[in-house]
Coordinates of C-alpha atoms in Angstrom, one line a residue:
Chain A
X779 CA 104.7 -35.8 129.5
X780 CA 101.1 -37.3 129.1
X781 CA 100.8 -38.0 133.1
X782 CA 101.9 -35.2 133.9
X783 CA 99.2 -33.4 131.2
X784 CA 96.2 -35.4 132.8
X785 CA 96.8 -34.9 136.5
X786 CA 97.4 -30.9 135.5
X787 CA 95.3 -30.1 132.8
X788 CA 91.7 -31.5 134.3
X789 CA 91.6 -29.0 136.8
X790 CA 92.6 -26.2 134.3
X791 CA 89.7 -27.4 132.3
X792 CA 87.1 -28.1 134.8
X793 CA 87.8 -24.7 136.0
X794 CA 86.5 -23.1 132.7
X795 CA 83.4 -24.7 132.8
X796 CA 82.8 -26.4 129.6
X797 CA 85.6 -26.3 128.1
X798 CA 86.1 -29.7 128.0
X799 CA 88.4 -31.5 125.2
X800 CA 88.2 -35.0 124.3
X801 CA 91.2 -36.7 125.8
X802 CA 92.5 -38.3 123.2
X803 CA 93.4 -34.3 121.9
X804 CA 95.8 -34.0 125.0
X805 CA 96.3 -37.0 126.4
X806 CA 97.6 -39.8 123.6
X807 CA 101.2 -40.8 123.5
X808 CA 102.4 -42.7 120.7
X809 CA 105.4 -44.0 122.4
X810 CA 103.4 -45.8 125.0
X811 CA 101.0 -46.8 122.6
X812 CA 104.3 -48.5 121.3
X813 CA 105.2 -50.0 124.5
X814 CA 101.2 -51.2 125.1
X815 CA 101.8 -53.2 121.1
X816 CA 104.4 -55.4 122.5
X817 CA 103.0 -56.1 125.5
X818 CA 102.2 -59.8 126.5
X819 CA 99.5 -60.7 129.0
X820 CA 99.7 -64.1 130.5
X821 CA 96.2 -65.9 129.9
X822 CA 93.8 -67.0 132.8
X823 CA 92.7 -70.3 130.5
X824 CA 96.0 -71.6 130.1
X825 CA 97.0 -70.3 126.3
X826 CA 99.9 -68.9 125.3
X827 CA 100.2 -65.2 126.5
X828 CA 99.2 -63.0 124.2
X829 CA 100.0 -58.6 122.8
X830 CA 98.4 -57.5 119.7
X831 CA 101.7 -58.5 117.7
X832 CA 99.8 -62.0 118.1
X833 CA 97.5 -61.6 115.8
X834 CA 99.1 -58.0 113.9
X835 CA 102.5 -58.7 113.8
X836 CA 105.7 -56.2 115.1
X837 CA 106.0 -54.4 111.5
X838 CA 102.6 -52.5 111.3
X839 CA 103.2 -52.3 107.3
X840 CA 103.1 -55.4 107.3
X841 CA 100.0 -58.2 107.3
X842 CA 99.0 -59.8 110.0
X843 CA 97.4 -63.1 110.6
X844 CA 94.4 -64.1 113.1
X845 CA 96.0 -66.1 115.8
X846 CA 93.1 -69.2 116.1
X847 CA 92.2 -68.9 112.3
X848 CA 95.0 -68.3 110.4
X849 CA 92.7 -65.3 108.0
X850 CA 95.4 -63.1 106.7
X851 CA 95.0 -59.8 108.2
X852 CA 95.2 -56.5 106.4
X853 CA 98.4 -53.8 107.8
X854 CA 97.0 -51.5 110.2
X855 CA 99.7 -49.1 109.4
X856 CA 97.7 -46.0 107.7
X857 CA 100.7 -45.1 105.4
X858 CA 100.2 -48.4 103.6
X859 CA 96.7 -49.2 104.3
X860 CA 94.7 -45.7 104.3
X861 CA 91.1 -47.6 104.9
X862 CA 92.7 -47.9 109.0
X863 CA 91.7 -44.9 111.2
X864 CA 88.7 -44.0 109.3
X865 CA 85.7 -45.3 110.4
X866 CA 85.7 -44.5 114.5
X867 CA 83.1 -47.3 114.8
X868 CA 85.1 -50.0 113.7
X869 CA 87.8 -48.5 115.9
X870 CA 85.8 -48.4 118.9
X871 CA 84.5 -52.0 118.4
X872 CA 88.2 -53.8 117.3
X873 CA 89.5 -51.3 120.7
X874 CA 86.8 -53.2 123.0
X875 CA 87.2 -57.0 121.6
X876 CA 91.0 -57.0 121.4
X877 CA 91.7 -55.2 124.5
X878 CA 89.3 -57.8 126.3
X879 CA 90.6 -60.6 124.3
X880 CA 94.8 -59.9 124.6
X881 CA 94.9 -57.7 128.2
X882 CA 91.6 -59.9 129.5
X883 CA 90.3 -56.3 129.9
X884 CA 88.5 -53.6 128.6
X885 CA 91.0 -50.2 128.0
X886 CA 91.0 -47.4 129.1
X887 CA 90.7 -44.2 127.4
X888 CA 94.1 -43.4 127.9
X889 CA 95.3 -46.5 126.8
X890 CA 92.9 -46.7 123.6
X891 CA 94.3 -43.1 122.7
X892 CA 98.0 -44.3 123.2
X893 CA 97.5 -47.6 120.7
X894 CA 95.3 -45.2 117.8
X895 CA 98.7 -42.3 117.9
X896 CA 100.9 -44.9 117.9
X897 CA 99.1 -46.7 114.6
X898 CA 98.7 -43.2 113.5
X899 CA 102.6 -42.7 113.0
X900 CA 103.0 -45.9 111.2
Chain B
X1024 CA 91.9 -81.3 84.8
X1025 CA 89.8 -84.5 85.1
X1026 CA 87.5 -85.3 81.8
X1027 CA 84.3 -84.4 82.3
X1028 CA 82.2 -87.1 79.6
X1029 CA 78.8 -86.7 79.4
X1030 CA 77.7 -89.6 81.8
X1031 CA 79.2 -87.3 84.5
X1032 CA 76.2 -84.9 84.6
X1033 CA 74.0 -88.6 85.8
X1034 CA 76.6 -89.6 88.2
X1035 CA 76.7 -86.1 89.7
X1036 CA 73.4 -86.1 90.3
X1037 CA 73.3 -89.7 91.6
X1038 CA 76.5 -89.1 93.9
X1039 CA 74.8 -85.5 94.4
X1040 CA 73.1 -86.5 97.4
X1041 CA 75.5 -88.1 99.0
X1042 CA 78.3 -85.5 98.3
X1043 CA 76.9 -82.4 98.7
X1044 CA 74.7 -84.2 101.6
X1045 CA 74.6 -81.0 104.0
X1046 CA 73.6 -78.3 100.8
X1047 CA 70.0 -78.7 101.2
X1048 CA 70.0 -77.4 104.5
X1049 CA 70.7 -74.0 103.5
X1050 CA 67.8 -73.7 101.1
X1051 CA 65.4 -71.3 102.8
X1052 CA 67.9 -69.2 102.4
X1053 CA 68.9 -70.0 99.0
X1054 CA 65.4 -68.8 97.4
X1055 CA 65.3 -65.5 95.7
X1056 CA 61.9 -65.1 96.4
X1057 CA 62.3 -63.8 100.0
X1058 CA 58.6 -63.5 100.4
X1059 CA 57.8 -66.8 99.5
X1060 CA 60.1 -68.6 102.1
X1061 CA 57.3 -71.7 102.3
X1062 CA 58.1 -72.8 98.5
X1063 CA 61.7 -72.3 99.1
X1064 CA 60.9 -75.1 101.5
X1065 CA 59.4 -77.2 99.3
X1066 CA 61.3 -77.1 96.9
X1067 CA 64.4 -78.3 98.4
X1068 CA 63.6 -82.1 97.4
X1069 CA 66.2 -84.9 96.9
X1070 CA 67.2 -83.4 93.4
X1071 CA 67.6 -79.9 93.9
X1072 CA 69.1 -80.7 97.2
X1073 CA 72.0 -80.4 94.7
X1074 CA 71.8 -76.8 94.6
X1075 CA 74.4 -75.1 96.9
X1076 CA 74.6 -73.1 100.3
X1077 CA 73.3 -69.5 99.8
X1078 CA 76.1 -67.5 99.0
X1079 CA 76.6 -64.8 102.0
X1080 CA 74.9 -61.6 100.8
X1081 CA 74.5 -59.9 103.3
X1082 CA 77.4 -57.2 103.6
X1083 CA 77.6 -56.8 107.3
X1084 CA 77.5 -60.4 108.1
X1085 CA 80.5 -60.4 105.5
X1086 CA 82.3 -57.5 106.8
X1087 CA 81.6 -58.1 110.7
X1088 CA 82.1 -62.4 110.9
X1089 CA 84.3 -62.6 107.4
X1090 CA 87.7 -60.3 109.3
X1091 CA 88.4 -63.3 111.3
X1092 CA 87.2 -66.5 109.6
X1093 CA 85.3 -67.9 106.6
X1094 CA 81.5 -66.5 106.8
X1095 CA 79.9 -69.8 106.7
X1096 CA 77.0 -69.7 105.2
X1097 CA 73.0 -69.5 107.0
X1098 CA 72.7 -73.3 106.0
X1099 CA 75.5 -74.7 107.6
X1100 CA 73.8 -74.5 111.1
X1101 CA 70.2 -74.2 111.9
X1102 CA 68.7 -71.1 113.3
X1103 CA 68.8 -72.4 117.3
X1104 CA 72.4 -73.0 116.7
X1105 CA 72.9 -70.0 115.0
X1106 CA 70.6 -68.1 117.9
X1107 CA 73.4 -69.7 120.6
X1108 CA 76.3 -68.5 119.2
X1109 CA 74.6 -65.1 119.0
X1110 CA 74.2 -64.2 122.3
X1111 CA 76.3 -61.5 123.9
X1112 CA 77.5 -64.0 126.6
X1113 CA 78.3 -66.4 123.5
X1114 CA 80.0 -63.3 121.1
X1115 CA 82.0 -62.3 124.1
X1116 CA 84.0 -65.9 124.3
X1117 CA 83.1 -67.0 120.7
X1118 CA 85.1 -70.1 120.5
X1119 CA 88.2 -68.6 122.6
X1120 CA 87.9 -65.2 121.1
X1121 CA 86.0 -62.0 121.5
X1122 CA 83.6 -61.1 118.9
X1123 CA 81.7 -59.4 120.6
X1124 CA 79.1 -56.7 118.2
X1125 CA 77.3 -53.8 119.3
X1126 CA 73.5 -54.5 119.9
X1127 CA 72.4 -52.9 116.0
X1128 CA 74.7 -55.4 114.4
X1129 CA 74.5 -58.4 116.6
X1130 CA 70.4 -58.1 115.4
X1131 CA 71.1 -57.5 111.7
X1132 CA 73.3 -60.3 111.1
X1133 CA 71.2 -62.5 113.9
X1134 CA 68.3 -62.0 111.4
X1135 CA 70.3 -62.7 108.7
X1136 CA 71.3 -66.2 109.7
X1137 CA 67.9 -67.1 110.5
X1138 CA 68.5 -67.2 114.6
X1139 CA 64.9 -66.0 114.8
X1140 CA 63.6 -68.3 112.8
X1141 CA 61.7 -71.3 114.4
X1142 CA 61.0 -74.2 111.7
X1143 CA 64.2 -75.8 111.8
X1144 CA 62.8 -79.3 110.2
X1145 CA 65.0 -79.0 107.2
X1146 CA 67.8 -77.9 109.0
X1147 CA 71.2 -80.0 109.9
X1148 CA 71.3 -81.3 113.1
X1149 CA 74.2 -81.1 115.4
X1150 CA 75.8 -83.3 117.5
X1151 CA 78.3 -83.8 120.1
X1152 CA 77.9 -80.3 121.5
X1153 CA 77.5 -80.8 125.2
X1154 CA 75.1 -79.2 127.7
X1155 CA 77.7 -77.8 130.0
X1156 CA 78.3 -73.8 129.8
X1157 CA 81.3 -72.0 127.9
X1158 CA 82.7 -72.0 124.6
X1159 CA 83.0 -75.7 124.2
X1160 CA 79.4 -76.1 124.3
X1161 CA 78.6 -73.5 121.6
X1162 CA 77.5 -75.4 118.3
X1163 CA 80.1 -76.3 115.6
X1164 CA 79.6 -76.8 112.1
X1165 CA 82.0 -79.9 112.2
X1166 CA 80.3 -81.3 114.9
X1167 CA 77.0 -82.0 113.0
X1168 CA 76.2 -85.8 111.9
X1169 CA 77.1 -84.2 107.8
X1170 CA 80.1 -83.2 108.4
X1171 CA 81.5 -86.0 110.1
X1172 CA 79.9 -88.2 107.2
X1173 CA 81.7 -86.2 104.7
X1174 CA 84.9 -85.9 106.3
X1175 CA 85.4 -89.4 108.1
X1176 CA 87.7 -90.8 105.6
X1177 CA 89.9 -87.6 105.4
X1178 CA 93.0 -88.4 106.8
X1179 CA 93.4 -85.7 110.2
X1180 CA 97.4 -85.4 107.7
X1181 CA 95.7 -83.6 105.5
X1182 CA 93.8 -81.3 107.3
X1183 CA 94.7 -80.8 111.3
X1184 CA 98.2 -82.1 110.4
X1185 CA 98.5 -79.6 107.3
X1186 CA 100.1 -75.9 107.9
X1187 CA 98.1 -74.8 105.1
X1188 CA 95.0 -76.1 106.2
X1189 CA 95.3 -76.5 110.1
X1190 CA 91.9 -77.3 111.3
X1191 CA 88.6 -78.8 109.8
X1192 CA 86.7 -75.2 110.4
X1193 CA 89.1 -73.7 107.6
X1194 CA 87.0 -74.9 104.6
X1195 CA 88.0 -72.5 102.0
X1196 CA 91.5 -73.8 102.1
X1197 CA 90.4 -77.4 100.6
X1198 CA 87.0 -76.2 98.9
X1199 CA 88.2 -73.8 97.0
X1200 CA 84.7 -72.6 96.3
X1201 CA 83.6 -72.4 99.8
X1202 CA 83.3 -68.6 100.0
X1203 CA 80.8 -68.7 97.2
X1204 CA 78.8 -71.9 98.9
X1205 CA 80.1 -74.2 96.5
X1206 CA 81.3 -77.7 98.0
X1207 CA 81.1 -79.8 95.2
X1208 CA 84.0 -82.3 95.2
X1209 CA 85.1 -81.0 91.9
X1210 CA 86.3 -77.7 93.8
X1211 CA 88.3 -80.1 96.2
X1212 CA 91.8 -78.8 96.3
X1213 CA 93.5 -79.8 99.6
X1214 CA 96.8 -78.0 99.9
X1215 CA 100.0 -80.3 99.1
X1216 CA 97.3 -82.9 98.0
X1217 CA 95.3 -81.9 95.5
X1218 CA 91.6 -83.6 94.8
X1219 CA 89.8 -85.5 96.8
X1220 CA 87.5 -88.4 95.2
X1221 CA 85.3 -90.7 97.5

Protein backbone atom coordinates (compact mmCIF):
# COMPACT_ATOMS: atom_id res chain seq x y z
CA UNK A 1 0.00 0.00 0.00
CA UNK A 2 2.59 2.65 1.19
CA UNK A 3 5.08 1.74 -1.89
CA UNK A 4 2.86 1.74 -4.01
CA UNK A 5 1.45 5.45 -2.61
CA UNK A 6 5.09 6.92 -2.87
CA UNK A 7 6.13 5.85 -6.32
CA UNK A 8 2.26 7.08 -7.50
CA UNK A 9 1.47 9.90 -5.53
CA UNK A 10 4.81 12.25 -6.12
CA UNK A 11 4.09 12.72 -9.48
CA UNK A 12 0.39 13.47 -8.78
CA UNK A 13 1.66 16.10 -6.38
CA UNK A 14 4.57 17.50 -8.19
CA UNK A 15 2.16 18.04 -10.90
CA UNK A 16 0.02 20.50 -8.86
CA UNK A 17 2.73 22.67 -8.05
CA UNK A 18 2.81 23.23 -4.51
CA UNK A 19 0.70 21.06 -3.27
CA UNK A 20 3.04 19.26 -1.49
CA UNK A 21 2.12 17.16 1.83
CA UNK A 22 4.48 16.07 4.33
CA UNK A 23 5.19 12.44 3.90
CA UNK A 24 4.54 11.20 6.87
CA UNK A 25 0.53 12.20 5.99
CA UNK A 26 0.64 9.56 3.18
CA UNK A 27 3.35 7.66 3.46
CA UNK A 28 3.63 5.94 7.23
CA UNK A 29 2.69 2.38 7.73
CA UNK A 30 2.27 1.18 11.12
CA UNK A 31 2.67 -2.42 10.27
CA UNK A 32 6.16 -1.91 9.02
CA UNK A 33 6.92 0.38 11.60
CA UNK A 34 6.12 -2.97 13.54
CA UNK A 35 8.42 -5.06 11.49
CA UNK A 36 11.37 -2.16 11.72
CA UNK A 37 10.77 -2.58 16.10
CA UNK A 38 11.98 -6.04 16.04
CA UNK A 39 14.47 -5.76 13.78
CA UNK A 40 18.09 -6.74 14.83
CA UNK A 41 21.18 -5.20 13.11
CA UNK A 42 24.33 -7.10 13.58
CA UNK A 43 27.06 -4.54 15.07
CA UNK A 44 30.32 -3.48 13.14
CA UNK A 45 32.33 -3.31 16.83
CA UNK A 46 31.65 -6.67 17.77
CA UNK A 47 28.45 -6.18 20.34
CA UNK A 48 25.55 -8.06 20.47
CA UNK A 49 23.22 -7.07 17.53
CA UNK A 50 20.87 -4.83 18.47
CA UNK A 51 16.51 -3.52 17.40
CA UNK A 52 14.94 -0.94 19.56
CA UNK A 53 13.36 -3.82 21.69
CA UNK A 54 17.11 -3.66 23.18
CA UNK A 55 16.68 -0.94 25.02
CA UNK A 56 12.41 -0.51 24.77
CA UNK A 57 11.35 -3.84 25.22
CA UNK A 58 8.59 -5.92 22.69
CA UNK A 59 5.40 -4.72 24.87
CA UNK A 60 5.42 -0.84 24.16
CA UNK A 61 3.14 -0.48 27.52
CA UNK A 62 5.61 -1.58 29.08
CA UNK A 63 9.17 0.04 30.60
CA UNK A 64 12.02 -0.27 29.04
CA UNK A 65 15.60 -0.30 30.28
CA UNK A 66 18.79 1.41 28.68
CA UNK A 67 20.89 -1.43 27.29
CA UNK A 68 24.65 -0.13 28.71
CA UNK A 69 23.17 1.68 31.86
CA UNK A 70 20.57 -0.16 33.11
CA UNK A 71 18.16 3.55 33.63
CA UNK A 72 14.64 2.34 33.63
CA UNK A 73 13.02 3.65 30.73
CA UNK A 74 9.61 5.22 30.62
CA UNK A 75 6.75 3.14 27.97
CA UNK A 76 6.65 4.74 24.75
CA UNK A 77 3.24 3.53 24.15
CA UNK A 78 1.03 6.85 24.12
CA UNK A 79 -2.11 5.08 25.58
CA UNK A 80 -0.18 4.57 28.82
CA UNK A 81 2.34 7.22 28.64
CA UNK A 82 0.58 10.36 26.88
CA UNK A 83 3.99 12.73 27.41
CA UNK A 84 5.33 10.28 23.98
CA UNK A 85 4.51 11.90 20.66
CA UNK A 86 4.30 15.32 21.86
CA UNK A 87 7.12 17.26 21.62
CA UNK A 88 8.45 16.71 17.69
CA UNK A 89 11.86 17.86 18.89
CA UNK A 90 12.49 15.23 21.16
CA UNK A 91 11.15 12.88 18.49
CA UNK A 92 13.31 14.09 15.85
CA UNK A 93 16.49 13.92 18.07
CA UNK A 94 15.74 10.12 19.91
CA UNK A 95 14.71 9.24 15.69
CA UNK A 96 18.48 10.33 14.74
CA UNK A 97 20.50 8.80 17.86
CA UNK A 98 18.69 5.45 17.98
CA UNK A 99 18.47 4.92 14.40
CA UNK A 100 22.34 5.63 14.12
CA UNK A 101 22.98 3.74 17.28
CA UNK A 102 20.71 0.29 16.57
CA UNK A 103 20.58 0.25 12.34
CA UNK A 104 24.37 2.08 12.46
CA UNK A 105 22.41 4.53 10.25
CA UNK A 106 20.59 7.53 10.07
CA UNK A 107 16.56 6.71 8.79
CA UNK A 108 14.88 7.62 6.44
CA UNK A 109 11.80 9.60 6.32
CA UNK A 110 9.93 6.67 5.43
CA UNK A 111 11.24 4.66 7.92
CA UNK A 112 11.01 7.35 10.78
CA UNK A 113 7.17 7.80 9.72
CA UNK A 114 6.70 3.93 9.91
CA UNK A 115 8.25 3.56 13.69
CA UNK A 116 6.09 7.15 15.02
CA UNK A 117 2.43 5.21 13.39
CA UNK A 118 3.35 2.21 14.71
CA UNK A 119 4.09 3.77 18.50
CA UNK A 120 1.13 5.81 17.65
CA UNK A 121 -1.32 2.71 17.73
CA UNK A 122 0.15 1.45 20.88
CA UNK B 1 20.20 2.96 61.76
CA UNK B 2 23.69 3.51 63.15
CA UNK B 3 23.87 5.88 66.45
CA UNK B 4 24.80 9.01 65.65
CA UNK B 5 26.62 10.36 69.40
CA UNK B 6 27.73 13.63 69.38
CA UNK B 7 31.57 12.95 68.77
CA UNK B 8 30.40 11.96 65.31
CA UNK B 9 29.94 15.59 64.02
CA UNK B 10 34.27 15.75 64.89
CA UNK B 11 34.95 12.58 63.33
CA UNK B 12 32.94 13.53 60.29
CA UNK B 13 34.70 16.36 59.80
CA UNK B 14 38.12 14.73 60.44
CA UNK B 15 37.28 11.64 58.12
CA UNK B 16 35.57 14.46 55.89
CA UNK B 17 38.41 14.89 53.89
CA UNK B 18 39.22 11.77 53.29
CA UNK B 19 35.72 10.48 52.51
CA UNK B 20 34.17 12.91 50.65
CA UNK B 21 37.84 13.52 49.08
CA UNK B 22 36.52 14.36 45.39
CA UNK B 23 33.50 16.96 46.78
CA UNK B 24 35.53 19.93 46.71
CA UNK B 25 36.11 19.72 43.22
CA UNK B 26 32.74 20.72 42.31
CA UNK B 27 32.76 23.94 44.34
CA UNK B 28 32.79 26.65 41.65
CA UNK B 29 29.83 25.31 40.89
CA UNK B 30 28.45 24.87 44.26
CA UNK B 31 28.36 28.81 45.00
CA UNK B 32 25.12 30.62 44.78
CA UNK B 33 26.67 33.64 44.08
CA UNK B 34 27.14 33.01 40.32
CA UNK B 35 28.77 36.36 39.82
CA UNK B 36 31.22 35.97 42.32
CA UNK B 37 32.79 32.58 40.92
CA UNK B 38 36.55 33.81 42.39
CA UNK B 39 35.24 33.46 46.19
CA UNK B 40 33.49 30.32 45.41
CA UNK B 41 37.06 29.40 44.79
CA UNK B 42 38.37 30.38 47.80
CA UNK B 43 36.35 29.32 49.72
CA UNK B 44 36.59 25.72 48.98
CA UNK B 45 39.31 25.12 51.80
CA UNK B 46 40.09 21.79 53.60
CA UNK B 47 36.85 22.24 55.84
CA UNK B 48 34.23 23.16 53.60
CA UNK B 49 35.72 20.79 51.23
CA UNK B 50 33.01 18.91 53.09
CA UNK B 51 30.35 20.50 51.40
CA UNK B 52 28.90 18.43 48.52
CA UNK B 53 28.86 18.30 44.61
CA UNK B 54 26.45 20.93 43.23
CA UNK B 55 23.25 19.42 42.87
CA UNK B 56 22.32 19.38 38.89
CA UNK B 57 20.13 22.49 38.28
CA UNK B 58 20.20 22.97 35.31
CA UNK B 59 16.89 21.38 33.64
CA UNK B 60 18.20 20.57 30.19
CA UNK B 61 21.35 19.04 31.31
CA UNK B 62 18.83 16.91 33.59
CA UNK B 63 16.40 16.21 30.89
CA UNK B 64 18.93 15.74 27.89
CA UNK B 65 22.09 13.52 29.91
CA UNK B 66 19.67 12.29 32.93
CA UNK B 67 17.27 9.75 30.12
CA UNK B 68 20.11 7.43 29.93
CA UNK B 69 22.36 7.61 32.98
CA UNK B 70 22.89 9.44 36.34
CA UNK B 71 23.66 13.30 35.52
CA UNK B 72 26.83 13.49 37.24
CA UNK B 73 27.40 16.43 38.61
CA UNK B 74 29.86 19.65 36.97
CA UNK B 75 32.46 18.65 39.80
CA UNK B 76 32.97 15.29 39.11
CA UNK B 77 35.17 16.13 35.96
CA UNK B 78 36.98 19.28 35.18
CA UNK B 79 35.90 21.52 32.44
CA UNK B 80 38.72 19.98 29.67
CA UNK B 81 37.29 16.72 30.39
CA UNK B 82 33.94 17.89 30.34
CA UNK B 83 34.89 19.98 26.92
CA UNK B 84 36.01 16.31 25.37
CA UNK B 85 33.19 14.52 25.94
CA UNK B 86 31.26 17.38 24.43
CA UNK B 87 32.26 17.42 21.06
CA UNK B 88 30.00 16.28 18.36
CA UNK B 89 32.60 13.64 17.27
CA UNK B 90 32.67 12.61 21.08
CA UNK B 91 28.44 12.86 21.55
CA UNK B 92 28.11 10.80 18.49
CA UNK B 93 30.06 7.56 20.13
CA UNK B 94 29.69 8.67 23.75
CA UNK B 95 31.01 5.69 25.50
CA UNK B 96 29.41 3.13 22.85
CA UNK B 97 26.22 5.02 22.42
CA UNK B 98 24.87 7.94 20.50
CA UNK B 99 24.11 10.98 22.29
CA UNK B 100 24.43 12.96 20.01
CA UNK B 101 22.50 16.92 20.76
CA UNK B 102 21.55 19.44 18.38
CA UNK B 103 24.06 22.44 18.27
CA UNK B 104 21.56 24.89 20.78
CA UNK B 105 21.66 22.14 23.41
CA UNK B 106 25.10 20.67 23.11
CA UNK B 107 26.17 24.75 23.99
CA UNK B 108 23.64 25.14 26.92
CA UNK B 109 24.59 22.12 28.81
CA UNK B 110 28.48 22.57 27.52
CA UNK B 111 28.26 25.88 29.47
CA UNK B 112 26.62 24.39 32.12
CA UNK B 113 29.35 21.88 32.99
CA UNK B 114 31.91 24.45 32.83
CA UNK B 115 33.57 22.93 29.32
CA UNK B 116 34.39 26.60 28.61
CA UNK B 117 35.84 27.28 31.47
CA UNK B 118 39.75 27.41 31.65
CA UNK B 119 41.06 27.52 35.54
CA UNK B 120 40.89 23.95 36.16
CA UNK B 121 43.40 24.15 39.36
CA UNK B 122 40.91 23.00 41.73
CA UNK B 123 39.51 20.51 39.58
CA UNK B 124 40.07 16.47 39.84
CA UNK B 125 42.45 15.15 37.77
CA UNK B 126 42.02 12.14 35.54
CA UNK B 127 43.97 9.45 34.89
CA UNK B 128 44.36 6.43 32.85
CA UNK B 129 42.53 7.84 29.93
CA UNK B 130 44.85 7.22 26.95
CA UNK B 131 45.76 9.44 24.00
CA UNK B 132 44.62 7.14 21.29
CA UNK B 133 41.19 8.34 19.37
CA UNK B 134 37.57 6.76 20.12
CA UNK B 135 35.47 6.23 22.93
CA UNK B 136 37.98 4.51 25.14
CA UNK B 137 39.92 7.54 25.30
CA UNK B 138 37.03 9.91 26.36
CA UNK B 139 37.52 10.86 30.21
CA UNK B 140 35.84 8.75 32.89
CA UNK B 141 34.80 9.81 36.13
CA UNK B 142 36.15 6.35 37.66
CA UNK B 143 39.22 6.80 35.98
CA UNK B 144 40.39 9.84 38.05
CA UNK B 145 43.09 9.26 40.96
CA UNK B 146 39.63 10.04 43.63
CA UNK B 147 37.75 7.60 42.60
CA UNK B 148 40.05 4.86 42.53
CA UNK B 149 41.12 6.07 46.15
CA UNK B 150 37.65 5.80 47.31
CA UNK B 151 36.71 2.67 45.73
CA UNK B 152 39.95 0.49 45.90
CA UNK B 153 38.89 -1.61 48.74
CA UNK B 154 35.29 -2.25 47.30
CA UNK B 155 35.21 -5.63 46.37
CA UNK B 156 34.48 -5.69 42.10
CA UNK B 157 31.29 -8.59 44.01
CA UNK B 158 29.66 -5.85 45.10
CA UNK B 159 29.62 -3.68 42.38
CA UNK B 160 30.64 -5.15 38.67
CA UNK B 161 29.64 -8.56 40.02
CA UNK B 162 26.16 -7.17 41.42
CA UNK B 163 22.85 -7.25 39.00
CA UNK B 164 21.70 -4.43 40.94
CA UNK B 165 24.64 -2.39 40.65
CA UNK B 166 26.54 -3.70 37.55
CA UNK B 167 29.23 -1.21 36.93
CA UNK B 168 31.17 1.44 39.02
CA UNK B 169 29.60 4.41 36.71
CA UNK B 170 26.04 3.55 38.31
CA UNK B 171 26.58 5.57 41.61
CA UNK B 172 23.10 6.13 42.57
CA UNK B 173 22.51 2.52 43.12
CA UNK B 174 25.08 2.37 46.28
CA UNK B 175 25.00 6.30 47.15
CA UNK B 176 21.72 6.61 47.60
CA UNK B 177 22.00 10.37 47.62
CA UNK B 178 23.94 10.67 44.49
CA UNK B 179 21.28 12.35 42.39
CA UNK B 180 21.23 15.16 44.85
CA UNK B 181 25.41 15.31 45.07
CA UNK B 182 25.48 13.74 48.28
CA UNK B 183 28.22 11.02 48.77
CA UNK B 184 28.67 10.94 52.27
CA UNK B 185 29.29 7.35 53.48
CA UNK B 186 26.24 7.59 55.60
CA UNK B 187 24.04 7.48 52.32
CA UNK B 188 26.11 4.14 51.41
CA UNK B 189 23.55 1.49 50.61
CA UNK B 190 25.10 -1.16 48.24
CA UNK B 191 22.34 -3.42 47.08
CA UNK B 192 22.26 -7.00 48.80
CA UNK B 193 25.00 -5.39 51.11
CA UNK B 194 23.99 -2.60 52.85
CA UNK B 195 26.59 0.12 54.35
CA UNK B 196 29.86 0.56 53.65
CA UNK B 197 32.34 1.78 56.55
CA UNK B 198 36.14 2.35 55.76
Amino acid sequence: MKRHLTTVLPSILLGAGTLILPATLWAADPAAGAAGWTKEYPQADGSAPRSCVTCHGRDLTRPGRQANTGKVIEPMAPSVNPQRLTDPAKIEKWLTRNCRWTLGRECTADEKADFIAYIKTQ
Amino acid sequence: MRPFPYKSVLTLLLTGTLAMGTVHLAFADDDDDDDDDERGRERSGLFESRQTPAPVVNATYSQECGSCHMAYQPGLLPPQAWAQIMTPEALANHYGDDASLSEELRTEISTFLGADASDVSLQMVPSGAGNAGGASALPRITDSVDFKREHDEIPARLVTGNPEVGSFSQCNACHRKAAEGNYDERWIDIPGHGPWKD
